[in-house]
Amino acid sequence: MSDFHQNGIITDFHNLTHRSVDSLEADLVQFARQRPMSLILPSLYSELEGPALNHIVQEIAAAPYLEEVVIGLDRADEAQFRHAREFFARLPQRHRILWNDGPKLTALDRELEARGLSPQEPGKGRNVWYCAGYVQASARSQVVALHDCDILTYDRGMLARLFYPVAHPHFNYEFCKGYYPRIAEGKLNGRVSRLMVTPLLRALKVIAGPLPYLDYLDSFRYPLSGEFAMRSDVLDGIRIPADWGLEIGVLSEVQRNHSTNRLCQVDLADSYDHKHQPVSEDDAAAGLNRMSLDIAKALYRKLATQGVTFSAEDFRTLKATYYRMALDLIEAYDHDATMNGLTLDRHAEEQAVELFARNLLDAGSAFLDNPGERPFIASWNRVRAAIPDVLERLHDAVEGDNAYG
């Protein structure tokens, strides 16, 4: 039985890692009769050549309950797309690859762009958005999960735990967020979540006052994890950012559209490691530098929709409040690492905090300077209202790409 506790905002299922994978999958095979399940894998072509994805595909191939696997493939030419088809051919489940750079999908994207409905920039958010559209067009599942393709410690038990709360026919959860310890090779990882998001949320509570939205986000153990599952119809009405704010954007949308007692988080693994982003201090368009900017802007936009007003002075105060809270947390993380026999580079941690603090101001300036920015990709509900047959055309384009010799 799972050891869970109610934290006042969402239900938290802990210690599911103590249950065997075979036992979880046996249940999921039964659940799939009432709630068929699909998996979305947003991938860069380069990840097919990386150290993680080959093993991930082997594990997914052994999951007996999956109805469909939908792979979003970015940055691939025709030869690379053909190779991707061979790479994923080992999957026994029905699977389709969205060749996002191929002529069929780029033609559809140009039409959406002409109507102001296309994602404004390439990236994970755009990839996930098109995959979500295909899942709706395929209409083969009632539950869909998503996870990244760079997980070095992947096993199919992670996927089973992620699906379980939403797929269970007697549970009423509509959305499940995964979490796990951010520890690898004796080091404490998860810098953006630990050093940026957590102290920023708490600083915003000081500046903007107590808000249910901030308490909600702060209740997630790892809000930036790329693993979540949801009922398929949830995909229809959410608007997500196209940038690194995807995870925060998804959490914000499900809170806006659904009661918090229909949302949960689940413990996925005892250990987790993936490709680590560089800090990229000198490049605001890359790495943790870009990620922190996008996350801050996503939070500012969401708070503005709730009536919170910001000025340049507010952002300066926020930076100072955040900085003090983040430094205090570094002290606690250092003690936690020492007690658990882990290493933590305090100098590097403080350098990261200094970068994030600067980016809070830069994100604030960008927010104030561009009030007409359209930060979210349109929901598929809106796109269908403008182009009633868009999902059928998306489906036909993907089927055509996957059928050609």
Coordinates of N, CA and C in Angstrom, one line a residue, residues 132-315:
A132 N 0.1 16.3 -28.6 CA -1.2 16.4 -27.9 C -2.4 16.4 -29.0
G133 N -2.2 17.2 -30.0 CA -3.2 17.3 -31.1 C -3.4 15.9 -31.7
Y134 N -2.3 15.2 -32.0 CA -2.4 13.9 -32.7 C -3.1 12.9 -31.7
V135 N -2.8 12.9 -30.4 CA -3.4 12.0 -29.5 C -4.9 12.2 -29.6
Q136 N -5.4 13.5 -29.6 CA -6.8 13.7 -29.7 C -7.4 13.3 -31.0
A137 N -6.6 13.5 -32.1 CA -7.1 13.0 -33.4 C -7.1 11.5 -33.5
S138 N -6.2 10.8 -32.9 CA -6.2 9.4 -33.0 C -7.3 8.8 -32.2
A139 N -7.6 9.4 -31.0 CA -8.8 9.0 -30.2 C -8.7 7.6 -29.8
R140 N -7.5 7.1 -29.5 CA -7.3 5.7 -29.1 C -7.1 5.6 -27.6
S141 N -7.1 6.7 -26.8 CA -6.8 6.5 -25.4 C -7.6 7.5 -24.6
Q142 N -7.8 7.1 -23.3 CA -8.5 8.0 -22.4 C -7.5 8.6 -21.4
V143 N -6.3 8.1 -21.3 CA -5.2 8.6 -20.5 C -4.0 8.7 -21.3
V144 N -3.2 9.8 -21.1 CA -2.0 10.0 -21.8 C -0.9 10.5 -20.8
A145 N 0.3 9.9 -21.0 CA 1.4 10.3 -20.1 C 2.5 10.9 -21.0
L146 N 3.4 11.6 -20.4 CA 4.5 12.3 -21.2 C 5.7 12.2 -20.3
H147 N 6.9 11.9 -20.9 CA 8.1 12.0 -20.2 C 9.2 12.3 -21.2
D148 N 10.4 12.8 -20.6 CA 11.5 13.2 -21.5 C 12.2 12.0 -22.0
C149 N 13.2 12.2 -22.9 CA 13.9 11.1 -23.6 C 15.4 11.1 -23.2
D150 N 15.7 11.8 -22.1 CA 17.1 11.8 -21.7 C 17.4 11.2 -20.4
I151 N 16.4 10.3 -19.9 CA 16.5 9.8 -18.5 C 17.5 8.6 -18.5
L152 N 18.6 8.8 -17.9 CA 19.6 7.8 -17.9 C 19.3 6.6 -16.9
T153 N 18.5 6.8 -16.0 CA 18.2 5.8 -15.0 C 16.7 5.2 -15.2
Y154 N 16.3 5.3 -16.4 CA 14.9 4.9 -16.7 C 14.6 3.4 -16.5
D155 N 13.5 3.1 -15.9 CA 12.9 1.8 -16.0 C 11.4 1.9 -16.1
R156 N 10.8 0.8 -16.6 CA 9.4 1.0 -16.9 C 8.5 1.1 -15.7
G157 N 9.0 0.8 -14.5 CA 8.3 1.0 -13.3 C 7.9 2.5 -13.1
M158 N 8.8 3.4 -13.6 CA 8.5 4.8 -13.5 C 7.2 5.1 -14.3
L159 N 7.1 4.6 -15.5 CA 5.9 4.8 -16.3 C 4.7 4.2 -15.6
A160 N 4.8 3.0 -15.1 CA 3.6 2.4 -14.4 C 3.1 3.3 -13.3
R161 N 4.1 3.8 -12.4 CA 3.7 4.6 -11.3 C 3.1 5.9 -11.8
L162 N 3.6 6.5 -12.9 CA 3.0 7.7 -13.4 C 1.6 7.6 -13.9
F163 N 1.3 6.5 -14.6 CA 0.0 6.2 -15.1 C -1.0 5.9 -14.0
Y164 N -0.6 5.2 -13.0 CA -1.5 4.5 -12.1 C -2.6 5.3 -11.5
P165 N -2.4 6.5 -10.9 CA -3.5 7.2 -10.3 C -4.5 7.7 -11.3
V166 N -4.1 8.0 -12.5 CA -5.1 8.5 -13.5 C -5.8 7.4 -14.2
A167 N -5.1 6.3 -14.3 CA -5.7 5.1 -15.1 C -6.6 4.3 -14.2
H168 N -6.5 4.3 -12.9 CA -7.3 3.5 -12.1 C -8.8 3.9 -12.3
P169 N -9.6 2.9 -12.6 CA -11.0 3.2 -13.0 C -11.9 3.7 -11.8
H170 N -11.4 3.5 -10.6 CA -12.2 3.9 -9.4 C -11.6 5.2 -8.8
F171 N -10.6 5.7 -9.4 CA -10.0 7.0 -8.9 C -10.6 8.1 -9.8
N172 N -10.6 9.3 -9.3 CA -11.2 10.4 -10.1 C -10.1 11.4 -10.4
Y173 N -8.8 11.1 -10.3 CA -7.8 12.0 -10.6 C -7.7 12.3 -12.1
E174 N -7.5 13.5 -12.5 CA -7.5 13.9 -13.9 C -6.0 14.3 -14.3
F175 N -5.2 14.5 -13.3 CA -3.8 14.9 -13.7 C -2.9 14.4 -12.6
C176 N -1.7 13.9 -13.0 CA -0.7 13.4 -12.0 C 0.7 13.9 -12.4
K177 N 1.4 14.5 -11.5 CA 2.7 15.0 -11.7 C 3.7 14.0 -11.0
G178 N 4.8 13.7 -11.7 CA 5.8 12.8 -11.2 C 6.9 13.6 -10.4
Y179 N 7.5 12.9 -9.4 CA 8.7 13.5 -8.8 C 9.6 12.4 -8.4
Y180 N 10.8 12.8 -8.0 CA 11.9 11.8 -7.6 C 13.0 12.6 -7.0
P181 N 13.9 11.9 -6.3 CA 15.1 12.6 -5.7 C 16.0 13.1 -6.8
R182 N 16.6 14.2 -6.6 CA 17.5 14.8 -7.6 C 18.9 14.5 -7.1
I183 N 19.3 13.3 -7.1 CA 20.6 12.9 -6.6 C 21.2 11.9 -7.6
A184 N 22.5 12.2 -8.0 CA 23.2 11.3 -8.9 C 24.7 11.4 -8.7
E185 N 25.4 10.3 -8.7 CA 26.9 10.3 -8.6 C 27.3 11.0 -7.3
G186 N 26.6 10.9 -6.2 CA 26.9 11.4 -5.0 C 26.8 12.9 -4.8
K187 N 26.0 13.5 -5.8 CA 25.8 15.0 -5.8 C 24.3 15.3 -5.7
L188 N 24.0 16.5 -5.1 CA 22.7 17.0 -5.0 C 22.4 17.8 -6.3
N189 N 21.5 17.4 -7.1 CA 21.2 18.1 -8.4 C 19.9 18.9 -8.3
G190 N 19.3 19.2 -9.4 CA 18.0 19.9 -9.4 C 18.2 21.4 -9.0
R191 N 19.2 22.1 -9.6 CA 19.5 23.4 -9.2 C 18.4 24.4 -9.5
V192 N 17.7 24.3 -10.6 CA 16.7 25.3 -11.0 C 15.5 25.2 -10.0
S193 N 15.1 24.0 -9.7 CA 14.0 23.8 -8.8 C 14.4 24.3 -7.4
R194 N 15.6 23.8 -6.9 CA 16.0 24.1 -5.5 C 16.3 25.6 -5.3
L195 N 17.1 26.1 -6.3 CA 17.7 27.4 -6.0 C 17.0 28.6 -6.7
M196 N 16.1 28.2 -7.6 CA 15.3 29.3 -8.3 C 13.8 29.2 -8.0
V197 N 13.2 28.1 -8.3 CA 11.7 28.1 -8.2 C 11.3 28.1 -6.8
T198 N 11.8 27.3 -5.9 CA 11.4 27.3 -4.5 C 11.5 28.6 -3.8
P199 N 12.7 29.3 -3.8 CA 12.8 30.6 -3.1 C 12.0 31.7 -3.9
L200 N 11.9 31.5 -5.2 CA 11.1 32.5 -5.9 C 9.6 32.5 -5.5
L201 N 9.1 31.3 -5.4 CA 7.7 31.2 -5.0 C 7.5 31.8 -3.6
R202 N 8.4 31.5 -2.8 CA 8.3 32.0 -1.4 C 8.5 33.5 -1.3
A203 N 9.4 34.1 -2.2 CA 9.6 35.5 -2.2 C 8.3 36.2 -2.8
L204 N 7.7 35.5 -3.8 CA 6.5 36.1 -4.4 C 5.3 36.1 -3.4
K205 N 5.3 35.2 -2.4 CA 4.3 35.2 -1.4 C 4.5 36.4 -0.5
V206 N 5.8 36.8 -0.3 CA 6.0 38.0 0.5 C 5.6 39.3 -0.3
I207 N 6.0 39.3 -1.6 CA 5.7 40.6 -2.4 C 4.3 40.7 -2.7
A208 N 3.6 39.6 -3.2 CA 2.3 39.7 -3.7 C 1.2 39.3 -2.7
G209 N 1.7 38.8 -1.6 CA 0.7 38.3 -0.6 C 0.4 36.8 -0.8
P210 N -0.2 36.2 0.2 CA -0.6 34.8 0.1 C -1.7 34.6 -1.0
L211 N -1.4 33.7 -1.9 CA -2.3 33.4 -3.0 C -2.4 31.9 -3.2
P212 N -3.6 31.4 -3.4 CA -3.8 30.0 -3.6 C -2.9 29.4 -4.7
Y213 N -2.7 30.2 -5.7 CA -1.9 29.7 -6.8 C -0.4 29.4 -6.4
L214 N 0.1 30.4 -5.6 CA 1.5 30.2 -5.1 C 1.6 29.0 -4.2
D215 N 0.6 28.9 -3.3 CA 0.6 27.7 -2.4 C 0.5 26.4 -3.2
Y216 N -0.3 26.4 -4.2 CA -0.5 25.3 -5.1 C 0.9 24.8 -5.7
L217 N 1.5 25.8 -6.4 CA 2.8 25.4 -7.0 C 3.8 25.0 -6.0
D218 N 3.8 25.6 -4.8 CA 4.8 25.3 -3.8 C 4.6 23.9 -3.2
S219 N 3.4 23.4 -3.4 CA 3.1 22.1 -2.8 C 3.7 20.9 -3.6
F220 N 4.1 21.2 -4.9 CA 4.8 20.1 -5.7 C 6.2 19.9 -5.2
R221 N 6.6 18.7 -5.0 CA 7.9 18.4 -4.6 C 8.9 18.7 -5.7
Y222 N 8.6 18.5 -6.9 CA 9.5 18.9 -8.0 C 8.7 19.4 -9.2
P223 N 8.4 20.7 -9.1 CA 7.5 21.3 -10.2 C 8.0 21.3 -11.6
L224 N 9.4 21.1 -11.7 CA 10.0 21.2 -13.1 C 10.2 19.8 -13.7
S225 N 9.7 18.8 -13.0 CA 9.9 17.4 -13.7 C 9.1 17.4 -15.0
G226 N 9.7 16.6 -15.9 CA 9.0 16.5 -17.2 C 8.1 15.4 -17.4
E227 N 7.7 14.8 -16.3 CA 6.8 13.6 -16.3 C 5.5 13.9 -15.7
F228 N 4.4 13.7 -16.5 CA 3.1 13.8 -16.0 C 2.1 13.0 -16.8
A229 N 1.0 12.7 -16.2 CA -0.1 11.9 -16.9 C -1.4 12.6 -16.7
M230 N -2.3 12.5 -17.6 CA -3.6 13.1 -17.5 C -4.7 12.4 -18.3
R231 N -5.9 12.7 -18.0 CA -7.0 12.2 -18.9 C -6.8 12.9 -20.2
S232 N -7.1 12.2 -21.3 CA -6.9 12.8 -22.6 C -7.7 14.0 -22.9
D233 N -8.9 14.2 -22.3 CA -9.6 15.4 -22.6 C -9.1 16.6 -21.9
V234 N -8.2 16.4 -21.0 CA -7.5 17.6 -20.4 C -6.7 18.3 -21.4
L235 N -6.1 17.6 -22.4 CA -5.3 18.2 -23.4 C -6.0 19.2 -24.3
D236 N -7.3 19.1 -24.3 CA -8.1 19.9 -25.3 C -8.1 21.4 -24.9
G237 N -8.1 21.7 -23.5 CA -8.4 23.0 -23.1 C -7.2 23.8 -22.5
I238 N -6.0 23.1 -22.5 CA -4.9 23.8 -21.8 C -4.1 24.6 -22.9
R239 N -3.6 25.7 -22.4 CA -2.7 26.6 -23.2 C -1.3 26.5 -22.5
I240 N -0.3 26.1 -23.3 CA 1.0 25.9 -22.7 C 2.0 26.9 -23.4
P241 N 3.0 27.3 -22.6 CA 4.1 28.1 -23.3 C 4.9 27.2 -24.2
A242 N 5.5 27.9 -25.2 CA 6.3 27.2 -26.2 C 7.7 27.1 -25.7
D243 N 8.1 27.8 -24.6 CA 9.5 27.8 -24.2 C 9.7 26.9 -23.0
W244 N 10.8 27.2 -22.2 CA 11.1 26.4 -21.0 C 10.1 26.5 -19.9
G245 N 9.1 27.4 -20.1 CA 8.1 27.5 -19.0 C 7.0 26.4 -19.2
L246 N 7.3 25.4 -20.0 CA 6.2 24.4 -20.3 C 5.7 23.7 -19.0
E247 N 6.6 23.2 -18.1 CA 6.1 22.5 -16.9 C 5.3 23.4 -16.0
I248 N 5.8 24.6 -15.7 CA 5.0 25.6 -14.9 C 3.7 25.9 -15.6
G249 N 3.8 26.1 -16.9 CA 2.6 26.4 -17.7 C 1.5 25.3 -17.6
V250 N 1.9 24.1 -17.7 CA 1.0 23.0 -17.6 C 0.3 22.9 -16.2
L251 N 1.2 23.0 -15.2 CA 0.6 23.0 -13.8 C -0.4 24.2 -13.6
S252 N 0.0 25.3 -14.2 CA -0.9 26.5 -14.0 C -2.3 26.3 -14.7
E253 N -2.2 25.6 -15.9 CA -3.5 25.4 -16.6 C -4.4 24.4 -16.0
V254 N -3.8 23.3 -15.5 CA -4.6 22.3 -14.8 C -5.2 22.8 -13.5
Q255 N -4.5 23.7 -12.9 CA -5.1 24.3 -11.7 C -6.2 25.3 -12.0
R256 N -6.1 26.0 -13.2 CA -7.1 26.9 -13.6 C -8.4 26.1 -14.1
N257 N -8.2 25.0 -14.7 CA -9.3 24.2 -15.3 C -10.0 23.2 -14.4
H258 N -9.3 22.7 -13.3 CA -9.7 21.6 -12.6 C -9.6 21.8 -11.1
S259 N -10.4 21.2 -10.3 CA -10.4 21.2 -8.9 C -9.1 20.6 -8.4
T260 N -8.5 21.1 -7.4 CA -7.2 20.5 -6.9 C -7.4 19.1 -6.3
N261 N -8.6 18.8 -5.9 CA -8.8 17.4 -5.4 C -8.8 16.4 -6.5
R262 N -8.7 16.8 -7.8 CA -8.6 15.9 -8.9 C -7.2 15.9 -9.4
L263 N -6.2 16.5 -8.7 CA -4.8 16.5 -9.1 C -4.0 15.8 -8.0
C264 N -2.9 15.2 -8.5 CA -2.0 14.5 -7.5 C -0.6 14.5 -8.0
Q265 N 0.3 14.1 -7.1 CA 1.7 13.9 -7.5 C 2.1 12.5 -7.0
V266 N 3.1 11.9 -7.6 CA 3.5 10.5 -7.3 C 5.0 10.4 -7.3
D267 N 5.5 9.6 -6.4 CA 6.9 9.2 -6.3 C 7.2 8.2 -7.3
L268 N 8.1 8.5 -8.3 CA 8.4 7.7 -9.4 C 9.6 6.8 -9.2
A269 N 10.6 7.2 -8.5 CA 11.8 6.4 -8.5 C 12.7 6.7 -7.2
D270 N 13.5 5.8 -6.9 CA 14.5 6.0 -5.8 C 15.7 6.8 -6.2
S271 N 16.0 6.8 -7.5 CA 17.1 7.6 -8.1 C 16.7 8.0 -9.5
Y272 N 17.2 9.1 -9.9 CA 16.9 9.6 -11.2 C 18.1 10.5 -11.7
D273 N 18.5 10.3 -12.9 CA 19.5 11.1 -13.5 C 19.2 11.3 -15.0
H274 N 19.5 12.5 -15.5 CA 19.3 12.8 -16.9 C 20.4 13.7 -17.4
K275 N 20.3 14.1 -18.6 CA 21.3 15.0 -19.2 C 21.1 16.4 -18.4
H276 N 22.3 16.9 -18.0 CA 22.2 18.1 -17.2 C 22.5 19.3 -18.1
Q277 N 21.7 20.3 -18.0 CA 21.9 21.5 -18.8 C 23.0 22.3 -18.2
P278 N 23.9 22.9 -19.1 CA 24.9 23.8 -18.6 C 24.3 25.1 -18.1
V279 N 25.0 25.8 -17.2 CA 24.5 27.1 -16.7 C 24.4 28.1 -17.8
S280 N 25.5 28.1 -18.7 CA 25.5 29.1 -19.8 C 25.4 30.5 -19.3
E281 N 26.3 30.9 -18.4 CA 26.2 32.3 -17.8 C 26.3 33.4 -18.9
D282 N 27.1 33.1 -20.0 CA 27.3 34.1 -21.0 C 26.4 34.1 -22.1
D283 N 25.4 33.2 -22.1 CA 24.5 33.0 -23.2 C 23.0 32.9 -22.6
A284 N 22.3 34.1 -22.8 CA 20.9 34.1 -22.2 C 20.0 33.3 -23.0
A285 N 20.4 32.7 -24.2 CA 19.5 31.9 -25.0 C 19.7 30.4 -24.8
A286 N 20.5 30.0 -23.8 CA 20.9 28.6 -23.7 C 20.9 28.2 -22.2
G287 N 20.8 26.9 -22.0 CA 21.0 26.3 -20.7 C 20.1 26.8 -19.6
L288 N 20.7 26.7 -18.4 CA 19.9 27.2 -17.2 C 19.6 28.7 -17.2
N289 N 20.5 29.4 -17.9 CA 20.2 30.8 -18.1 C 18.9 31.1 -18.8
R290 N 18.7 30.5 -19.9 CA 17.5 30.6 -20.7 C 16.3 30.0 -19.9
M291 N 16.5 28.9 -19.3 CA 15.4 28.2 -18.5 C 14.9 29.1 -17.4
S292 N 15.8 29.7 -16.7 CA 15.3 30.5 -15.5 C 14.6 31.8 -16.0
L293 N 15.0 32.3 -17.1 CA 14.3 33.5 -17.7 C 12.9 33.1 -18.1
D294 N 12.8 32.0 -18.8 CA 11.4 31.6 -19.2 C 10.5 31.2 -18.1
I295 N 11.1 30.6 -17.1 CA 10.2 30.2 -15.9 C 9.7 31.4 -15.2
A296 N 10.6 32.4 -15.0 CA 10.2 33.6 -14.3 C 9.1 34.4 -15.1
K297 N 9.3 34.5 -16.4 CA 8.3 35.1 -17.2 C 6.9 34.4 -17.1
A298 N 7.0 33.0 -17.1 CA 5.8 32.3 -17.0 C 5.0 32.6 -15.7
L299 N 5.8 32.7 -14.6 CA 5.1 33.0 -13.4 C 4.6 34.4 -13.3
Y300 N 5.3 35.3 -13.9 CA 4.8 36.7 -13.9 C 3.5 36.8 -14.7
R301 N 3.5 36.2 -15.8 CA 2.3 36.2 -16.7 C 1.1 35.6 -16.0
K302 N 1.3 34.5 -15.3 CA 0.2 33.8 -14.6 C -0.3 34.7 -13.5
L303 N 0.6 35.3 -12.7 CA 0.1 36.1 -11.6 C -0.6 37.4 -12.1
A304 N -0.2 37.9 -13.3 CA -0.9 39.0 -13.9 C -2.3 38.7 -14.2
T305 N -2.6 37.4 -14.7 CA -3.9 37.0 -15.0 C -4.8 37.0 -13.7
Q306 N -4.2 36.9 -12.6 CA -4.9 36.8 -11.3 C -5.0 38.2 -10.6
G307 N -4.6 39.2 -11.4 CA -4.8 40.6 -10.8 C -3.6 41.2 -10.1
V308 N -2.5 40.4 -10.1 CA -1.3 41.0 -9.5 C -0.6 42.0 -10.4
T309 N -0.3 43.1 -9.9 CA 0.4 44.2 -10.7 C 1.8 44.2 -10.3
F310 N 2.7 44.5 -11.3 CA 4.1 44.6 -11.1 C 4.6 45.9 -11.7
S311 N 5.6 46.5 -11.0 CA 6.3 47.6 -11.5 C 7.8 47.3 -11.4
A312 N 8.6 48.2 -12.0 CA 10.1 48.0 -11.9 C 10.6 47.9 -10.5
E313 N 10.0 48.7 -9.6 CA 10.3 48.7 -8.2 C 10.0 47.4 -7.6
D314 N 8.8 46.8 -8.0 CA 8.4 45.5 -7.4 C 9.4 44.4 -7.8
F315 N 9.9 44.5 -9.0 CA 10.9 43.4 -9.4 C 12.2 43.6 -8.7

